[in-house]
Coordinates of C-alpha atoms in Angstrom, one line a residue:
M1 CA 21.3 45.8 2.0
F2 CA 20.0 48.9 0.4
S3 CA 16.3 49.3 -0.1
S4 CA 15.0 50.1 -3.6
T5 CA 14.0 53.6 -2.4
T6 CA 17.4 54.3 -1.1
L7 CA 19.0 53.2 -4.4
H8 CA 16.6 55.5 -6.2
H9 CA 17.6 58.6 -4.3
L10 CA 21.4 58.1 -4.4
P11 CA 23.1 60.9 -6.2
R12 CA 24.5 59.9 -9.6
P13 CA 28.3 59.9 -9.5
N14 CA 30.5 61.0 -12.3
L15 CA 32.1 57.6 -12.5
L16 CA 30.8 55.1 -15.0
L17 CA 28.8 52.5 -13.2
P18 CA 27.5 49.1 -14.3
S19 CA 24.0 49.0 -15.7
S20 CA 21.1 48.6 -13.3
R21 CA 20.6 45.1 -14.7
V22 CA 24.1 44.2 -13.6
C23 CA 23.6 45.8 -10.2
R24 CA 20.5 43.7 -9.6
K25 CA 22.4 40.6 -10.5
V26 CA 25.1 41.4 -8.0
I27 CA 22.6 42.1 -5.3
S28 CA 20.7 38.9 -6.2
R29 CA 23.9 36.9 -5.8
R30 CA 24.6 38.4 -2.5
M31 CA 21.1 37.7 -1.3
S32 CA 21.3 34.1 -2.5
T33 CA 24.4 33.5 -0.3
N34 CA 22.1 33.8 2.7
P35 CA 20.5 30.4 3.2
A36 CA 16.7 30.2 3.6
I37 CA 17.1 27.1 5.6
E38 CA 19.7 26.5 8.4
P39 CA 19.2 22.8 9.0
K40 CA 19.0 21.5 12.6
V41 CA 20.6 18.2 12.9
R42 CA 20.5 16.2 16.1
K43 CA 22.9 13.7 17.4
F44 CA 22.9 10.0 18.0
E45 CA 22.7 9.0 21.6
S46 CA 23.8 5.8 23.1
V47 CA 21.4 3.0 24.0
E48 CA 21.7 2.3 27.7
G49 CA 24.7 0.2 28.5
V50 CA 26.5 0.9 25.2
D51 CA 29.5 3.1 24.6
I52 CA 28.8 5.0 21.4
G53 CA 32.3 6.1 21.2
S54 CA 33.6 2.6 21.1
R55 CA 32.9 2.2 17.4
N56 CA 36.5 1.8 16.4
K57 CA 37.2 -0.4 19.4
S58 CA 34.5 -3.0 18.7
D59 CA 35.4 -6.2 16.9
G60 CA 31.9 -6.3 15.5
I61 CA 30.4 -4.6 12.4
R62 CA 28.9 -1.2 13.1
F63 CA 26.9 0.8 10.7
R64 CA 24.4 3.6 10.8
L65 CA 21.0 3.7 9.0
V66 CA 18.8 6.7 8.6
S67 CA 15.2 6.8 7.2
Y68 CA 13.8 10.2 6.0
N69 CA 10.8 11.3 4.0
I70 CA 12.4 14.3 2.3
L71 CA 9.1 15.7 0.9
A72 CA 8.9 15.5 -2.9
Q73 CA 9.2 18.9 -4.5
V74 CA 6.2 18.2 -6.6
Y75 CA 4.1 18.3 -3.4
V76 CA 5.6 21.6 -2.3
K77 CA 3.0 24.3 -3.0
S78 CA 2.3 27.4 -0.9
A79 CA -1.4 26.6 -1.0
L80 CA -0.7 23.2 0.6
L81 CA 1.9 24.6 3.1
P82 CA 0.6 28.0 4.0
H83 CA 2.3 27.8 7.4
S84 CA 5.7 27.5 5.9
P85 CA 7.9 30.5 5.1
P86 CA 7.9 30.8 1.2
A87 CA 11.7 31.0 1.1
C88 CA 11.9 27.5 2.7
L89 CA 9.8 26.0 -0.1
K90 CA 12.0 26.9 -3.0
W91 CA 13.7 23.9 -4.6
K92 CA 17.2 25.5 -4.5
A93 CA 17.0 26.1 -0.8
R94 CA 15.3 22.8 0.1
S95 CA 17.6 20.7 -2.0
H96 CA 20.8 22.0 -0.5
A97 CA 19.3 21.9 3.0
I98 CA 18.4 18.3 2.5
L99 CA 21.9 17.5 1.3
S100 CA 23.3 19.3 4.3
V101 CA 21.1 17.1 6.6
L102 CA 22.2 14.0 5.0
K103 CA 25.9 14.9 5.0
N104 CA 25.7 15.8 8.7
L105 CA 24.0 12.5 9.7
Q106 CA 26.9 10.5 8.3
A107 CA 24.9 7.4 7.7
D108 CA 26.2 4.3 6.0
F109 CA 22.7 3.7 4.6
F110 CA 20.0 6.2 3.8
C111 CA 16.3 5.1 3.1
L112 CA 14.7 8.0 1.5
Q113 CA 11.0 8.4 0.5
E114 CA 9.4 10.9 -1.8
V115 CA 12.5 11.3 -3.9
D116 CA 11.4 13.0 -7.2
E117 CA 14.7 14.5 -8.5
Y118 CA 16.7 11.3 -8.4
D119 CA 18.4 11.5 -11.8
S120 CA 18.6 15.3 -12.0
F121 CA 19.9 16.0 -8.5
Y122 CA 20.3 13.4 -5.9
R123 CA 22.2 10.7 -7.7
N124 CA 25.2 12.9 -8.6
N125 CA 25.2 15.0 -5.4
M126 CA 25.1 11.9 -3.2
D127 CA 27.8 10.4 -5.4
S128 CA 29.9 13.4 -4.6
L129 CA 29.3 12.6 -0.9
G130 CA 30.6 9.0 -1.4
Y131 CA 27.3 7.2 -1.9
S132 CA 25.9 4.9 -4.6
G133 CA 22.1 4.6 -4.9
I134 CA 19.2 2.4 -6.1
Y135 CA 15.8 3.8 -6.9
I136 CA 12.3 2.9 -7.7
Q137 CA 9.7 5.3 -8.9
R138 CA 6.1 5.1 -8.2
T139 CA 4.1 3.2 -10.8
G140 CA 1.4 5.1 -12.8
Q141 CA 1.6 8.5 -14.4
R142 CA 0.3 10.9 -11.7
K143 CA 3.0 10.5 -9.1
R144 CA 6.7 10.9 -10.1
D145 CA 8.4 10.4 -6.7
G146 CA 9.7 7.1 -5.3
C147 CA 12.0 5.4 -2.8
A148 CA 15.8 5.4 -2.8
I149 CA 18.4 3.5 -0.9
F150 CA 21.8 5.2 -0.8
Y151 CA 24.8 3.3 0.6
K152 CA 28.5 3.7 1.0
P153 CA 30.5 1.3 -1.2
S154 CA 33.3 1.7 1.3
C155 CA 31.0 0.1 3.8
A156 CA 28.8 -2.3 1.8
E157 CA 28.7 -4.0 -1.5
L158 CA 25.3 -4.4 -3.3
V159 CA 24.6 -8.1 -3.9
T160 CA 21.1 -8.0 -5.4
K161 CA 17.9 -6.0 -5.3
E162 CA 14.1 -6.4 -5.9
R163 CA 11.3 -4.0 -6.6
I164 CA 8.1 -4.0 -4.6
E165 CA 5.1 -2.7 -6.5
Y166 CA 1.9 -2.8 -4.5
N167 CA -0.2 -2.6 -7.6
D168 CA 0.6 -6.3 -7.9
L169 CA -2.1 -6.7 -5.3
V170 CA -4.6 -6.0 -8.0
D171 CA -3.8 -9.4 -9.5
S172 CA -2.9 -11.4 -6.4
I173 CA -5.7 -10.5 -4.0
K174 CA -9.4 -11.5 -4.8
A175 CA -12.3 -9.2 -4.2
D176 CA -13.6 -11.0 -1.1
S177 CA -10.2 -10.8 0.7
V178 CA -10.4 -7.1 1.0
S179 CA -12.6 -5.7 3.8
C180 CA -13.2 -2.1 4.6
S181 CA -11.7 -1.1 7.9
E182 CA -13.6 1.3 10.2
Q183 CA -10.4 2.7 11.6
K184 CA -10.2 6.5 11.2
I185 CA -7.0 8.4 11.7
E186 CA -5.6 11.5 10.2
T187 CA -2.4 11.6 8.3
S188 CA -0.1 14.3 7.1
N189 CA -0.6 13.8 3.4
E190 CA -4.1 15.1 2.8
G191 CA -2.9 17.9 0.6
K192 CA -0.6 15.7 -1.4
D193 CA -3.4 13.5 -2.7
S194 CA -6.5 15.5 -2.0
R195 CA -8.3 14.7 -5.2
K196 CA -10.6 11.8 -4.2
D197 CA -10.7 8.9 -6.6
S198 CA -13.8 9.3 -8.7
R199 CA -13.8 5.6 -9.6
D200 CA -15.7 3.0 -7.7
L201 CA -13.7 2.3 -4.5
N202 CA -16.0 -0.7 -3.8
D203 CA -14.2 -2.4 -6.7
P204 CA -11.1 -4.0 -5.2
L205 CA -9.3 -3.7 -8.5
V206 CA -9.7 0.1 -8.1
R207 CA -9.2 0.2 -4.4
L208 CA -5.9 -1.5 -4.4
K209 CA -4.3 0.3 -7.2
R210 CA -2.5 3.1 -5.3
D211 CA 0.9 3.2 -7.2
C212 CA 2.9 2.8 -4.0
V213 CA 6.3 1.1 -4.1
G214 CA 9.2 -0.2 -2.1
I215 CA 12.7 -1.6 -2.7
M216 CA 14.7 -4.2 -0.9
A217 CA 18.3 -5.1 -1.4
A218 CA 21.0 -7.4 0.0
F219 CA 24.4 -5.9 0.9
R220 CA 27.6 -7.7 1.8
I221 CA 29.7 -6.1 4.5
N222 CA 33.3 -7.4 4.4
K223 CA 35.0 -5.6 7.3
P224 CA 35.9 -6.6 10.0
F225 CA 34.2 -9.9 8.8
Q226 CA 31.7 -10.8 6.1
H227 CA 28.0 -10.5 6.8
I228 CA 25.0 -9.9 4.6
V229 CA 22.4 -7.3 5.6
I230 CA 19.0 -6.9 3.9
V231 CA 17.8 -3.3 3.8
A232 CA 14.2 -2.6 2.7
N233 CA 12.6 0.8 2.1
T234 CA 9.0 1.7 1.5
H235 CA 6.2 4.3 1.5
L236 CA 2.7 3.0 2.2
Y237 CA -0.5 4.6 1.1
W238 CA -1.7 7.6 3.1
D239 CA -5.5 7.8 3.1
P240 CA -7.2 6.9 6.4
E241 CA -10.3 5.9 4.6
L242 CA -8.3 3.1 2.9
A243 CA -6.8 1.7 6.0
D244 CA -7.5 -1.8 4.6
V245 CA -5.4 -1.0 1.6
K246 CA -2.5 0.0 3.8
L247 CA -2.9 -3.3 5.7
A248 CA -2.9 -5.3 2.5
Q249 CA 0.2 -3.5 1.4
A250 CA 1.9 -4.3 4.8
K251 CA 1.0 -8.0 4.3
Y252 CA 2.4 -8.1 0.8
L253 CA 5.5 -6.3 1.9
L254 CA 6.3 -8.8 4.6
S255 CA 5.5 -11.8 2.4
R256 CA 8.0 -10.4 -0.2
L257 CA 10.5 -9.8 2.5
A258 CA 10.2 -13.3 3.8
Q259 CA 10.7 -14.7 0.3
F260 CA 13.7 -12.5 -0.3
K261 CA 15.3 -13.4 3.0
T262 CA 14.9 -17.1 2.2
L263 CA 16.4 -16.6 -1.2
I264 CA 19.4 -14.8 0.2
S265 CA 19.8 -17.4 3.0
D266 CA 19.8 -20.3 0.6
E267 CA 22.0 -18.8 -2.1
F268 CA 24.7 -17.5 0.2
E269 CA 24.2 -20.1 2.9
C270 CA 24.1 -17.4 5.6
T271 CA 21.7 -15.9 8.2
P272 CA 21.3 -12.3 6.9
S273 CA 20.2 -9.4 9.2
L274 CA 17.0 -7.7 8.1
L275 CA 16.1 -4.0 8.4
L276 CA 12.9 -2.4 7.2
A277 CA 12.5 1.4 7.1
G278 CA 10.2 3.9 5.7
D279 CA 7.0 6.1 5.9
F280 CA 4.2 3.7 6.9
N281 CA 1.6 6.3 7.2
S282 CA 0.4 4.5 10.4
I283 CA 0.6 5.5 13.9
P284 CA 1.9 3.3 16.9
G285 CA -0.6 0.7 17.8
D286 CA -2.9 0.9 14.8
M287 CA -3.7 -2.1 12.5
V288 CA -0.7 -1.8 10.2
Y289 CA 1.8 -1.2 13.1
S290 CA 0.3 -4.0 15.1
Y291 CA 0.6 -6.4 12.1
L292 CA 4.2 -5.5 11.4
V293 CA 5.3 -6.4 14.9
S294 CA 2.8 -9.4 15.3
G295 CA 5.6 -11.9 14.3
N296 CA 7.7 -10.9 17.3
A297 CA 5.2 -9.7 19.9
K298 CA 1.6 -9.9 20.8
P299 CA -0.3 -7.3 18.7
T300 CA -2.2 -4.6 20.4
E301 CA -5.1 -5.3 18.1
T302 CA -6.2 -8.7 16.7
I303 CA -5.6 -8.8 13.0
E304 CA -7.7 -11.8 12.0
E305 CA -5.4 -13.8 14.2
E306 CA -2.8 -13.6 11.5
E307 CA 0.8 -13.4 12.4
A308 CA 3.4 -11.8 10.2
P309 CA 5.8 -14.1 8.4
V310 CA 8.8 -12.1 9.5
P311 CA 9.5 -11.2 13.1
L312 CA 10.1 -7.5 13.5
S313 CA 10.4 -5.0 16.3
S314 CA 10.7 -1.2 16.1
V315 CA 14.1 0.1 17.0
Y316 CA 12.8 3.2 18.8
E317 CA 10.2 1.2 20.7
V318 CA 12.6 -1.3 22.1
T319 CA 15.2 1.3 23.1
R320 CA 13.4 4.4 24.3
G321 CA 9.9 4.2 23.1
E322 CA 8.4 5.6 19.8
P323 CA 9.0 9.2 19.2
K324 CA 6.2 11.6 20.0
F325 CA 6.1 12.6 16.4
T326 CA 8.1 12.2 13.1
N327 CA 5.7 14.4 11.1
C328 CA 4.7 17.9 12.1
T329 CA 2.0 19.9 10.2
P330 CA -1.0 21.9 11.4
G331 CA -3.4 19.1 10.3
F332 CA -1.4 16.2 11.8
T333 CA 1.5 15.7 14.2
N334 CA 2.3 12.1 15.1
T335 CA 4.7 9.3 14.3
L336 CA 4.5 7.7 10.9
D337 CA 8.1 6.7 10.2
Y338 CA 9.9 3.6 11.6
I339 CA 12.9 1.5 11.5
F340 CA 12.1 -2.2 12.1
I341 CA 14.6 -4.9 12.8
S342 CA 14.3 -8.6 12.7
P343 CA 15.7 -9.6 16.2
S344 CA 18.5 -12.0 16.4
D345 CA 21.4 -12.8 18.7
F346 CA 23.8 -11.2 16.3
I347 CA 22.5 -7.7 15.7
K348 CA 21.5 -5.0 18.2
P349 CA 21.0 -1.2 18.1
V350 CA 23.7 0.7 19.9
S351 CA 22.5 4.3 19.4
I352 CA 19.5 6.1 18.0
L353 CA 19.0 9.5 16.5
Q354 CA 17.5 12.1 18.9
L355 CA 14.3 13.8 17.9
P356 CA 12.9 17.1 19.1
E357 CA 10.3 17.7 21.8
P358 CA 7.0 19.3 20.8
D359 CA 8.1 22.6 22.3
S360 CA 11.5 22.6 20.7
P361 CA 12.1 26.0 19.1
D362 CA 13.1 24.4 15.8
V363 CA 9.7 22.7 15.3
V364 CA 7.4 25.4 16.7
G365 CA 5.1 26.6 13.9
F366 CA 5.2 23.3 12.1
L367 CA 7.3 22.0 9.2
P368 CA 8.8 22.7 6.7
N369 CA 10.6 25.7 8.2
H370 CA 13.9 27.4 8.5
H371 CA 15.4 24.4 10.3
H372 CA 13.8 21.4 8.7
P373 CA 13.4 21.2 4.9
S374 CA 10.7 18.5 5.0
D375 CA 7.4 18.0 6.9
H376 CA 9.0 14.8 8.3
L377 CA 12.0 14.4 10.6
P378 CA 14.8 12.0 9.9
I379 CA 15.0 8.9 12.2
G380 CA 18.1 6.7 12.6
A381 CA 20.0 4.1 14.5
E382 CA 23.4 2.6 14.6
F383 CA 23.7 -1.1 14.8
E384 CA 26.4 -3.6 15.8
I385 CA 26.6 -7.1 14.4
R386 CA 28.6 -9.8 16.2
R387 CA 30.2 -12.8 14.7
E388 CA 27.9 -15.7 14.4

C-alpha cells in the first residue's frame, strides 16, 4: 500500500487516470478487505468417558448450546475501551466477526445477550445461516439491547415462549423483603452503566427497576425421537452495590422457570429437559451463584435458608470446573457467564467448549481485540438426551 507521500510525488503520466476521489475509493475498498478482527474460535472437547465423534452413532438426541454476551454496539466507545485497538471497535468489523464466531461454533441453540441490532442485522444474517430467532429488548428507554435465542428449525421446533421482565419485581416484592447486601465484587460493566442513579435507592420501587430481561422457550425435538427442551436466556443486573437486586432477579427467574416447566409438563404430559444460560454478572460462589445451585447442592453461602424451586447445576462445574474467566477487561477478569442444567437421568453433557488460559496470546491485552469481538468469551456444551 502506497503512503500518501509516495502518491504525492509520483510523476504524472500522460495517460488519463481516474480522479483522486475514485482512487481513494479503490484504495479504501482494498483496505476494507483486510479484516480488523480474525476471530479465534476454540473447539469442543469431550467430557471424560464420552466419544465426541460418536454424534451420528448415538441413538439419543444430541444438540449443542452456546451462550455468548456479544457486547452491544451502543456500549462500544473508545473512552470506555481504551485498551482495545480502534479498528476492532467499529461496527462493521465487529458484526462480521461475531457472525464468523457463531458460524464456526455450529450450535443448535444460541443464547445471546446484549443484542442491540436484532432487526437491522442479526435476524436476517442468522436466517442466512439457517437459524430462526426470538428476542426480547430491555424495558425502559435508556437501554436498547436485549436477549435473543437463535435455534435451528432443522433441529428444533418452537412450541411456546414467555418473556421475563425483572421490573415486575417492583409490583411483586414489598419494601421489607429487599435487604441491602454487604457483598462487594467488581464486575465488567462499570463503563456501560457508569451514571449512578440519582433517585433514592433506599426506595425498593426505585432500587428494583433495572430494566433487565430474559426469555424462556420450549422446543420440540423430533429426531431420533420426540422430546421437549426448555431453553432460558437472561442477563442480570451488573452493579455490585445492588447485589440484593441481582439476588431478587435470580429468585424471580427461577420461580418463573418452575412455573413454566410445570405448564409445559402438564400441557404436553412430558418431562422436559431444562437449560438456563446467560450473563449472570455473578462470580462462582457468590450469593446469586449459590442460590441458583441451592436446589441441587448445598450452597456455599446460606441464603436465608431458602432453596431454589428448580434444581440446577453448572455444566462447566460438574465437568471440569468453572472457567478461570469468561470476561476479560482491565478492571475485571473473572467468570460471569454460565450454562445451568436441571439434572436428570435422561440428559447429560457430552462435550464442552474450551476456553483460553490467562496467558493465551489471544487474550493478552484484554478484550475486545483482534481475536475476540466482545469483552466476553462464548461458552458452550453439547448434550445428549436418552429415551425416557
